[in-house]
C-alpha positions as MATLAB code, in Angstrom:
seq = 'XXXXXXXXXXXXXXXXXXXXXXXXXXXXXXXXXXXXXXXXXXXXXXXXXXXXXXXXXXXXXXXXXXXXXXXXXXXXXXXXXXXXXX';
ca = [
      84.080   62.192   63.811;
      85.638   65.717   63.303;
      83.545   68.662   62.745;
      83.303   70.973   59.929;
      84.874   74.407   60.700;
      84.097   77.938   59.318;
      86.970   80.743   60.051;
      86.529   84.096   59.485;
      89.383   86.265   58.556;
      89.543   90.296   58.346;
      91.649   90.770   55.253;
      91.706   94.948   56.326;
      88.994   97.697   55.425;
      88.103  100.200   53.622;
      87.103  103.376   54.591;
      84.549  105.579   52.448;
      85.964  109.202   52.384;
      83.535  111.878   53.402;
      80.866  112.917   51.289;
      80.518  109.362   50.276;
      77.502  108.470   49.522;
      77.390  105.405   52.189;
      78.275  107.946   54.626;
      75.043  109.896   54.410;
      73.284  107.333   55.740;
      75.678  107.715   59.068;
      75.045  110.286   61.545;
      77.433  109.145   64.007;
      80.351  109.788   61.508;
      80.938  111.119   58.278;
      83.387  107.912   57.282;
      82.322  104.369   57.422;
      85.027  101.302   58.135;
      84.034   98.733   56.172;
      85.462   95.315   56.864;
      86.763   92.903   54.098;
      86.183   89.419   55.188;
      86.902   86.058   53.711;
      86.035   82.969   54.762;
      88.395   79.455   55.030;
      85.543   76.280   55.643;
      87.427   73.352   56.859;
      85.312   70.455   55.591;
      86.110   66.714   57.610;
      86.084   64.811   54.264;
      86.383   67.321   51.466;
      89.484   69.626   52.871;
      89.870   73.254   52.487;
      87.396   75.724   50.834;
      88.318   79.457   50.426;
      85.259   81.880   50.112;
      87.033   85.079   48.921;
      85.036   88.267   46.552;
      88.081   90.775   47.749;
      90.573   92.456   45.326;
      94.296   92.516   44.963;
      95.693   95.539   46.520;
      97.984   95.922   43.358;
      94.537   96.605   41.198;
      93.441   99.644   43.316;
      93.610  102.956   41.808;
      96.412  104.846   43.383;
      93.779  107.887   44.262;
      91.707  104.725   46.484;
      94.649  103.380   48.317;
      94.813  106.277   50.960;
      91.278  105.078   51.961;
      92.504  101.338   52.535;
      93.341  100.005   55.902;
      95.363   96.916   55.314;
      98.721   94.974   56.396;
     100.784   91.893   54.855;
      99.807   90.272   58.380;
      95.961   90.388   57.085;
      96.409   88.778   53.714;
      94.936   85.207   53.013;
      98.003   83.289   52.766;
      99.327   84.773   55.994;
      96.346   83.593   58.235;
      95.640   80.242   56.479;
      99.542   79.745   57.625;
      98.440   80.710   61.009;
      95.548   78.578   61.165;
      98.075   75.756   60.247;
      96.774   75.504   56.941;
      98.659   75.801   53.875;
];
């Protein structure tokens, strides 16, 4: 019987600019990385089941996007494919 399978996939980060309020509570740094995961579950019976909260990078405010570590290689689609998944 196959197994269930959880993947987890960095979709980029973000990184809080300094002075952020996150970043206070750092004293190694004065910017955080903070990763944006999702998950794909790979259920034997059921198939495929995304678990994604993110954001389309379209829908950022232009001011946020400088702060935004991210690359068409990291988006869902693209590792799903990889995964062999479509």
């Amino acid at each position: 019987m196959e197994q269930m399978r959880l993947y987890i996939m960095n979709c980029g980060n973000m990184i809080t600019p300094e002075g952020n309020v996150l970043a206070a509570f750092n004293t190694e740094q004065l910017k955080l990385v903070i990763p944006v995961p999702a998950y794909l579950l790979v259920h034997p019976k059921q198939g495929l089941v995304l678990i994604d909260t993110g954001f389309k990078y379209e829908h950022i405010p232009d001011e946020m996007k400088m702060n935004i570590a991210w690359s068409p290689l990291l988006t869902i689609r693209a590792q799903i494919g990889r995964l062999g998944y479509k």
